[in-house]
């Protein structure tokens, strides 16, 4: 999206995400963010009452984007295997394309921030796992497939694979892409998760 057409709030969030990506070892200050955006700190606070609200804005953006696209997958893809694979791939691609936001979602950028913010960020992955579990349960009811050993554990196993890839991406300084080799892994995993 062209920055000229972004609202001031969107410009602030985009700049925050960019700083989180390009300067992962630095703690983000409102003064540094204001410089990056090209405004005063007072201007930042007109749009966000606190730095916490800025981070929450990034989490909200991730939720809107990922769960909005997930809804499209659920509406357009009836097959449980395809739904599950596309849903897992959706999150991996989102994280790969949004490294700064991914640092927030994994908690890597939240050291020193308040616990409520860390809880809000981790809730994103809990909600995603719930969606995976629901896809498996619906597949069981609608298509007669059987999650192995059950929907909850199958969703948890898939989530472990996804989160592991995302954490490795962050830990590697964004060098190890979460989608690298994913198609082959998914081909193996779906046979283990669904009968």
Tab-separated table of C-alpha atoms in Angstrom:
chain	number	residue	atom	x	y	z
A	1	UNK	CA	0.000	0.000	0.000
A	2	UNK	CA	1.271	3.441	-0.903
A	3	UNK	CA	2.191	5.364	2.265
A	4	UNK	CA	0.638	8.545	0.834
A	5	UNK	CA	-2.818	6.970	1.159
A	6	UNK	CA	-2.357	5.694	4.709
A	7	UNK	CA	-4.080	7.319	7.649
A	8	UNK	CA	-1.807	8.726	10.392
A	9	UNK	CA	-2.650	5.711	12.599
A	10	UNK	CA	-1.738	3.305	9.791
A	11	UNK	CA	1.525	5.171	9.130
A	12	UNK	CA	2.442	4.903	12.811
A	13	UNK	CA	1.699	1.163	12.901
A	14	UNK	CA	3.552	0.557	9.637
A	15	UNK	CA	6.589	2.425	10.966
A	16	UNK	CA	6.465	0.504	14.243
A	17	UNK	CA	6.340	-2.816	12.368
A	18	UNK	CA	9.269	-1.715	10.184
A	19	UNK	CA	11.374	-0.773	13.230
A	20	UNK	CA	10.577	-4.112	14.863
A	21	UNK	CA	11.802	-5.835	11.722
A	22	UNK	CA	14.884	-3.762	10.934
A	23	UNK	CA	16.106	-3.108	14.476
A	24	UNK	CA	15.146	-6.257	16.378
A	25	UNK	CA	17.867	-5.823	19.004
A	26	UNK	CA	16.738	-2.311	19.983
A	27	UNK	CA	13.976	-1.380	22.365
A	28	UNK	CA	11.450	0.798	20.548
A	29	UNK	CA	10.921	4.179	22.175
A	30	UNK	CA	8.190	6.662	21.331
A	31	UNK	CA	10.884	9.235	20.512
A	32	UNK	CA	12.516	6.854	18.017
A	33	UNK	CA	9.157	5.922	16.533
A	34	UNK	CA	8.195	9.593	16.178
A	35	UNK	CA	11.451	10.220	14.273
A	36	UNK	CA	10.729	7.231	12.011
A	37	UNK	CA	7.210	8.488	11.261
A	38	UNK	CA	8.369	12.095	10.910
A	39	UNK	CA	6.117	13.540	13.612
A	40	UNK	CA	6.431	14.664	17.218
A	41	UNK	CA	5.825	12.368	20.174
A	42	UNK	CA	2.750	14.474	20.948
A	43	UNK	CA	1.402	13.614	17.486
A	44	UNK	CA	1.889	9.897	18.226
A	45	UNK	CA	-0.074	10.248	21.438
A	46	UNK	CA	-2.938	11.985	19.627
A	47	UNK	CA	-3.499	8.737	17.744
A	48	UNK	CA	-2.451	6.236	20.412
A	49	UNK	CA	-2.634	7.044	24.133
A	50	UNK	CA	0.305	4.726	24.897
A	51	UNK	CA	2.966	2.539	23.330
A	52	UNK	CA	0.957	-0.444	24.545
A	53	UNK	CA	-1.969	0.680	22.378
A	54	UNK	CA	0.382	0.836	19.389
A	55	UNK	CA	1.450	-2.776	19.962
A	56	UNK	CA	-2.200	-3.742	20.446
A	57	UNK	CA	-2.888	-2.077	17.085
A	58	UNK	CA	-0.396	-4.446	15.453
A	59	UNK	CA	-2.031	-7.457	17.126
A	60	UNK	CA	-5.466	-6.232	16.002
A	61	UNK	CA	-4.166	-5.873	12.441
A	62	UNK	CA	-2.862	-9.463	12.540
A	63	UNK	CA	-6.190	-10.727	13.891
A	64	UNK	CA	-8.243	-8.872	11.269
A	65	UNK	CA	-6.022	-9.998	8.422
A	66	UNK	CA	-5.490	-13.642	9.364
A	67	UNK	CA	-8.947	-14.435	10.697
A	68	UNK	CA	-10.607	-12.485	7.877
A	69	UNK	CA	-8.738	-14.563	5.287
A	70	UNK	CA	-9.417	-17.705	7.281
A	71	UNK	CA	-13.141	-17.006	6.981
A	72	UNK	CA	-12.728	-16.884	3.190
A	73	UNK	CA	-10.997	-20.279	3.228
A	74	UNK	CA	-13.829	-21.757	5.298
A	75	UNK	CA	-16.433	-20.376	2.904
A	76	UNK	CA	-14.660	-21.395	-0.309
A	77	UNK	CA	-12.994	-24.708	0.571
A	78	UNK	CA	-15.280	-27.581	1.603
A	79	UNK	CA	-12.607	-30.332	1.866
A	80	UNK	CA	-11.181	-30.661	5.391
A	81	UNK	CA	-7.689	-31.595	4.157
A	82	UNK	CA	-7.536	-28.514	1.931
A	83	UNK	CA	-9.044	-26.276	4.616
A	84	UNK	CA	-6.487	-27.382	7.155
A	85	UNK	CA	-3.543	-27.084	4.769
A	86	UNK	CA	-4.595	-23.671	3.477
A	87	UNK	CA	-5.230	-22.418	7.010
A	88	UNK	CA	-1.791	-23.481	8.242
A	89	UNK	CA	-0.159	-22.013	5.133
A	90	UNK	CA	-2.068	-18.751	5.624
A	91	UNK	CA	-0.488	-18.162	9.026
A	92	UNK	CA	2.995	-19.110	7.853
A	93	UNK	CA	2.772	-16.724	4.889
A	94	UNK	CA	1.381	-13.910	7.044
A	95	UNK	CA	4.261	-14.266	9.506
A	96	UNK	CA	6.827	-14.436	6.713
A	97	UNK	CA	5.492	-11.266	5.091
A	98	UNK	CA	5.152	-9.375	8.385
A	99	UNK	CA	8.320	-10.049	10.412
A	100	UNK	CA	7.909	-7.054	12.726
A	101	UNK	CA	4.367	-8.017	13.652
A	102	UNK	CA	5.489	-11.623	14.065
A	103	UNK	CA	7.990	-10.480	16.702
A	104	UNK	CA	5.050	-8.993	18.621
A	105	UNK	CA	2.860	-12.099	18.228
A	106	UNK	CA	5.625	-14.392	19.496
A	107	UNK	CA	6.405	-12.059	22.398
A	108	UNK	CA	9.977	-11.476	21.210
A	109	UNK	CA	9.339	-7.717	20.946
A	110	UNK	CA	7.447	-7.490	24.229
A	111	UNK	CA	10.242	-7.908	26.780
A	112	UNK	CA	9.679	-5.229	29.374
A	113	UNK	CA	6.115	-4.561	28.232
A	114	UNK	CA	3.179	-5.232	30.530
A	115	UNK	CA	1.797	-8.728	31.056
A	116	UNK	CA	-1.647	-7.887	29.640
A	117	UNK	CA	-0.068	-7.027	26.303
A	118	UNK	CA	1.904	-10.278	26.301
A	119	UNK	CA	-1.286	-12.191	27.105
A	120	UNK	CA	-3.151	-10.415	24.295
A	121	UNK	CA	-0.432	-11.335	21.806
A	122	UNK	CA	-0.298	-15.000	22.873
A	123	UNK	CA	-4.085	-15.223	22.607
A	124	UNK	CA	-3.644	-14.881	18.838
A	125	UNK	CA	-2.057	-18.353	18.629
A	126	UNK	CA	-4.602	-19.840	21.060
A	127	UNK	CA	-7.416	-18.570	18.860
A	128	UNK	CA	-5.718	-19.957	15.759
A	129	UNK	CA	-5.428	-23.390	17.382
A	130	UNK	CA	-9.118	-23.239	18.262
A	131	UNK	CA	-9.878	-22.626	14.582
A	132	UNK	CA	-7.767	-25.635	13.574
A	133	UNK	CA	-9.594	-27.791	16.117
A	134	UNK	CA	-12.961	-26.612	14.778
A	135	UNK	CA	-11.959	-27.410	11.187
A	136	UNK	CA	-11.075	-30.940	12.317
A	137	UNK	CA	-14.315	-31.365	14.280
A	138	UNK	CA	-16.381	-30.114	11.343
A	139	UNK	CA	-14.529	-32.495	9.033
A	140	UNK	CA	-15.411	-35.312	11.387
A	141	UNK	CA	-19.091	-34.367	11.375
A	142	UNK	CA	-19.502	-33.328	7.734
A	143	UNK	CA	-17.082	-35.618	5.891
A	144	UNK	CA	-16.595	-38.541	8.248
A	145	UNK	CA	-12.829	-38.020	8.522
A	146	UNK	CA	-11.192	-39.039	11.764
A	147	UNK	CA	-8.582	-36.763	13.367
A	148	UNK	CA	-5.811	-38.804	14.987
A	149	UNK	CA	-5.802	-39.325	17.895
A	150	UNK	CA	-8.622	-36.741	18.306
A	151	UNK	CA	-9.381	-33.212	17.105
A	152	UNK	CA	-7.793	-31.460	20.093
A	153	UNK	CA	-4.519	-33.345	19.958
A	154	UNK	CA	-4.328	-33.222	16.155
A	155	UNK	CA	-4.810	-29.428	16.249
A	156	UNK	CA	-2.181	-29.135	18.992
A	157	UNK	CA	0.338	-31.169	16.965
A	158	UNK	CA	-0.213	-29.008	13.890
A	159	UNK	CA	0.043	-25.850	15.991
A	160	UNK	CA	3.364	-27.029	17.447
A	161	UNK	CA	4.731	-27.390	13.912
A	162	UNK	CA	3.445	-23.947	12.902
A	163	UNK	CA	4.650	-22.153	16.037
A	164	UNK	CA	8.019	-23.888	15.836
A	165	UNK	CA	8.514	-22.596	12.308
A	166	UNK	CA	7.423	-19.090	13.313
A	167	UNK	CA	9.699	-19.046	16.384
A	168	UNK	CA	12.631	-20.282	14.300
A	169	UNK	CA	11.945	-17.486	11.790
A	170	UNK	CA	12.136	-14.859	14.546
A	171	UNK	CA	15.110	-16.478	16.298
A	172	UNK	CA	17.081	-16.697	13.024
A	173	UNK	CA	16.726	-12.972	12.436
A	174	UNK	CA	14.154	-13.734	9.686
A	175	UNK	CA	16.594	-15.858	7.673
A	176	UNK	CA	14.792	-19.190	8.093
A	177	UNK	CA	11.525	-18.675	6.243
A	178	UNK	CA	8.569	-20.467	7.855
A	179	UNK	CA	7.251	-21.616	4.467
A	180	UNK	CA	10.555	-23.251	3.475
A	181	UNK	CA	9.799	-26.909	2.774
A	182	UNK	CA	6.268	-26.546	4.189
A	183	UNK	CA	4.480	-28.262	1.289
A	184	UNK	CA	6.462	-31.471	1.799
A	185	UNK	CA	6.000	-31.353	5.572
A	186	UNK	CA	2.255	-30.806	5.178
A	187	UNK	CA	1.950	-33.782	2.807
A	188	UNK	CA	3.476	-35.976	5.514
A	189	UNK	CA	1.609	-34.380	8.418
A	190	UNK	CA	-1.900	-34.568	6.990
A	191	UNK	CA	-1.624	-38.346	6.775
A	192	UNK	CA	-0.640	-38.427	10.454
A	193	UNK	CA	-3.380	-36.042	11.590
A	194	UNK	CA	-6.416	-37.154	9.590
A	195	UNK	CA	-7.583	-40.609	8.551
